[in-house]
GROMACS .gro file of C-alpha atoms in nm:
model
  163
    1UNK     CA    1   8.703   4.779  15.897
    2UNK     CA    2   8.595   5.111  16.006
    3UNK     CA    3   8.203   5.238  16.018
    4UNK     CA    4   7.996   5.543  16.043
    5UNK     CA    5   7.692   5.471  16.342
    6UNK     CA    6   7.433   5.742  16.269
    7UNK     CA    7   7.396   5.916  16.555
    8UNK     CA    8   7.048   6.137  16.450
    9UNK     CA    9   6.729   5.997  16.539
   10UNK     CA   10   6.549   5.880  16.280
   11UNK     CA   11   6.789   5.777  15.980
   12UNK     CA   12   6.806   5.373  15.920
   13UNK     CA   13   7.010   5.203  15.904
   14UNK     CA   14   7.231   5.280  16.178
   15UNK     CA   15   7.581   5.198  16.052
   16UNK     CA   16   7.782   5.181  15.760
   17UNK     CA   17   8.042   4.985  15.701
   18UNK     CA   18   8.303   5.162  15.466
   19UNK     CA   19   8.459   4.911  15.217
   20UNK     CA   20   8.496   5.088  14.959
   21UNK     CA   21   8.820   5.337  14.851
   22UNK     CA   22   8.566   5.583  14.740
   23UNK     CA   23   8.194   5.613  14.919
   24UNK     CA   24   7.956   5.864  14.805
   25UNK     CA   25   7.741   6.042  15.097
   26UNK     CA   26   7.359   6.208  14.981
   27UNK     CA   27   6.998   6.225  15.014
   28UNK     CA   28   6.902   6.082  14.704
   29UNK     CA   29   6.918   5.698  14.617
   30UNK     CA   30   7.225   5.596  14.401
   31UNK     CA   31   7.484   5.725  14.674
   32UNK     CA   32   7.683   5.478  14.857
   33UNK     CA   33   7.541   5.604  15.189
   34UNK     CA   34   7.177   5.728  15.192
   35UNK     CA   35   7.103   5.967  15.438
   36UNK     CA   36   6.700   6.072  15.377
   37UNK     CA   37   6.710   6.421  15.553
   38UNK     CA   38   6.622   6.717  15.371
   39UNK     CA   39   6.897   6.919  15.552
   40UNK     CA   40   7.184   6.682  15.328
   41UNK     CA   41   7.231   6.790  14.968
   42UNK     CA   42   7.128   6.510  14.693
   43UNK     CA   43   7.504   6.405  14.617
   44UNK     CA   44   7.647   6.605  14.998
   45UNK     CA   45   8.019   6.435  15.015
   46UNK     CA   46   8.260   6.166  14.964
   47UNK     CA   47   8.452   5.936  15.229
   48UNK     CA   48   8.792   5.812  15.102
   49UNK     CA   49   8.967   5.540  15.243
   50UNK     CA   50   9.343   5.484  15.184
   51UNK     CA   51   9.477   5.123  15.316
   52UNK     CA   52   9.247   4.961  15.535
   53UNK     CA   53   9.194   5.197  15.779
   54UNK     CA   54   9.227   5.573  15.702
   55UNK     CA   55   8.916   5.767  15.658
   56UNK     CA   56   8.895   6.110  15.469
   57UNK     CA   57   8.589   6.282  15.407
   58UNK     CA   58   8.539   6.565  15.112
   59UNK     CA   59   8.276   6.820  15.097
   60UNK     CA   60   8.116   6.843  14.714
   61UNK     CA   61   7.996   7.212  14.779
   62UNK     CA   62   7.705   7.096  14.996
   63UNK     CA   63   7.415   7.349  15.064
   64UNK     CA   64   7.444   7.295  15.473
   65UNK     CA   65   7.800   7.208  15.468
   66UNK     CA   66   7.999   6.893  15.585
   67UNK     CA   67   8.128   6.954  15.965
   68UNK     CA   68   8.363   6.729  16.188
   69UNK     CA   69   8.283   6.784  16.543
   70UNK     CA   70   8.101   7.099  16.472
   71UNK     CA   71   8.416   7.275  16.238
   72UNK     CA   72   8.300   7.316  15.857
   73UNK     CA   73   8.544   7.135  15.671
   74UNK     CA   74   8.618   7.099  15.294
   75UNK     CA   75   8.857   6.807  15.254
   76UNK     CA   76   8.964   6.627  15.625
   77UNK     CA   77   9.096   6.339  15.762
   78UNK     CA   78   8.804   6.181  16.012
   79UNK     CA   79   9.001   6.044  16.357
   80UNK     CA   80   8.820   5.732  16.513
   81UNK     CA   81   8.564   5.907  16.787
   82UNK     CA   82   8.529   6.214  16.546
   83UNK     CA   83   8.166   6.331  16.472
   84UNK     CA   84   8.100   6.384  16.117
   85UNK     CA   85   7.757   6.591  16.027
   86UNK     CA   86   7.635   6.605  15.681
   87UNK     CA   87   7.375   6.879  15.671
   88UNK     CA   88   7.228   6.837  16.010
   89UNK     CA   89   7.304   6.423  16.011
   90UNK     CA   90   7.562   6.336  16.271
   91UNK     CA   91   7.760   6.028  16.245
   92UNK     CA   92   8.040   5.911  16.454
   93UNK     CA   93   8.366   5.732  16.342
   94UNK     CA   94   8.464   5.371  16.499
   95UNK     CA   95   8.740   5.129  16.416
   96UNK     CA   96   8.935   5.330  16.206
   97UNK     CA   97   9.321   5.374  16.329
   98UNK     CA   98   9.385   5.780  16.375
   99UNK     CA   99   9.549   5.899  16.027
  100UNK     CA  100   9.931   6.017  16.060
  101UNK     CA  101   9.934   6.275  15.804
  102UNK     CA  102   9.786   6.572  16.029
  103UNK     CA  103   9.550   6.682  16.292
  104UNK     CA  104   9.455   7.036  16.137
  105UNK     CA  105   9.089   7.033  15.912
  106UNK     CA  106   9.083   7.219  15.624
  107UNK     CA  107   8.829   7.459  15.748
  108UNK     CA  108   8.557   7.618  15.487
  109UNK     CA  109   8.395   7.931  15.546
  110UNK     CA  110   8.331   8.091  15.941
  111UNK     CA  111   8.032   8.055  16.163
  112UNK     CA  112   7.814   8.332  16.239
  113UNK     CA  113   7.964   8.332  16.576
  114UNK     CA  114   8.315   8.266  16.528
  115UNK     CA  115   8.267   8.654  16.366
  116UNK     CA  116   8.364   8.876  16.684
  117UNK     CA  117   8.690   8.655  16.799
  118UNK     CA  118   8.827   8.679  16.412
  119UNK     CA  119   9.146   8.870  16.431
  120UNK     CA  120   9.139   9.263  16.327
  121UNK     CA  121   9.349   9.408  16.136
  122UNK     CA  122   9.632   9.268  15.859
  123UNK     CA  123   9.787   8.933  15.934
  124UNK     CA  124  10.118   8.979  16.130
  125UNK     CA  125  10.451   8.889  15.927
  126UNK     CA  126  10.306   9.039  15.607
  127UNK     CA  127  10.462   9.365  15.459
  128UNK     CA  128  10.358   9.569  15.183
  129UNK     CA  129  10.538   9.512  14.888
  130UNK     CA  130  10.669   9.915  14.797
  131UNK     CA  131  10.463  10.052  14.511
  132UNK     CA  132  10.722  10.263  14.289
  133UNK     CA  133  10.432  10.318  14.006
  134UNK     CA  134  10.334  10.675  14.116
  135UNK     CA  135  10.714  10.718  14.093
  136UNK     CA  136  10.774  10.640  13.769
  137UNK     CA  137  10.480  10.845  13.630
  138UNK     CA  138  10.608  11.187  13.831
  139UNK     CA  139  10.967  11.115  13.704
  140UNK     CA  140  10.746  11.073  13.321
  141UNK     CA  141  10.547  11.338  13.415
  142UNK     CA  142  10.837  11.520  13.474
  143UNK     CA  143  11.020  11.506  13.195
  144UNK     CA  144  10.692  11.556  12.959
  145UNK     CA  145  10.670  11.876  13.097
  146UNK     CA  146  11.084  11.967  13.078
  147UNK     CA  147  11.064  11.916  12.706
  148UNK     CA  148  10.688  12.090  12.672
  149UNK     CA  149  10.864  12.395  12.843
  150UNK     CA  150  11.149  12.360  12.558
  151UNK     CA  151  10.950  12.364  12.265
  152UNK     CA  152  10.759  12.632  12.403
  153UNK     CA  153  11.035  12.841  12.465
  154UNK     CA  154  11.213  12.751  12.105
  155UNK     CA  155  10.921  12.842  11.920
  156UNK     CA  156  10.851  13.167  12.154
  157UNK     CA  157  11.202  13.232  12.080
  158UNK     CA  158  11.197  13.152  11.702
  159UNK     CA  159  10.905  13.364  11.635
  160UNK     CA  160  11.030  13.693  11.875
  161UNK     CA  161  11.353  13.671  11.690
  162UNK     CA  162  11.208  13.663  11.325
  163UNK     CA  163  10.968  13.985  11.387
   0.00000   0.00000   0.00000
């Protein structure tokens, strides 16, 4: 059965055994796991495990985020020997088997320092779809003004004729 040790000073009990499909992770009594820090949001997250042994873990808009060794996540799988941090609450994995679906977090937002190494500049294999509006309104415009200039020059013509 796979468990959560705290890690943080401070926050008893130490472990949590997740039996559970669906666990609920917050501050405030009433959640499955009670983490009393004021840095974790009153209802933070969710841990869902599927079988016996696969452990995801869902952010539920958190103030200080859900991270999984240090990467903000939104919706993960958690690998056995992963750290999970709930506000500023670390917690690591054990006995879980490591999930098959995929490695990659979903990630959530950027750190302050991640800023500088983002990548500049439009994402490569993207093209601009061609814009052919301001083509159709000069080919309206166009042809507004073609039968303006007509009219104008039948009634110009009407009127010089009939004097």
């Amino acid at each position: 059965m796979p468990k959560l040790t705290v890690l943080t000073d401070g926050i008893e009990p130490t472990s949590f055994e997740l039996t559970k499909e669906l666990s609920s992770v917050g501050r405030v009594d009433g959640n499955d796991i009670v983490l009393p820090h004021q840095s974790v949001s009153g209802s933070h997250g969710e841990l869902v495990l599927r079988g016996k042994d696969d452990v995801y873990v869902r952010d539920l808009g958190s103030t200080n985020g859900s991270y999984i060794n240090g990467n903000k996540v939104a919706e993960s799988p958690l690998q056995p020997g992963e750290v999970i941090t709930f506000g500023e609450v670390e917690l690591k994995l054990e006995g879980a088997k490591k999930v098959q679906s995929h490695d990659k977090h979903l990630q959530q937002g950027l750190k302050l320092g991640n800023l500088d190494s983002a990548p500049k500049g439009p994402a490569k294999g993207f093209t601009k779809k061609s814009d052919k509006t301001g083509r159709y309104f000069m080919i309206a415009g166009i042809m507004v003004a073609a039968i303006l200039i007509g009219v104008i020059v039948l009634v110009v013509s009407k009127f010089k004729g009939g004097s």
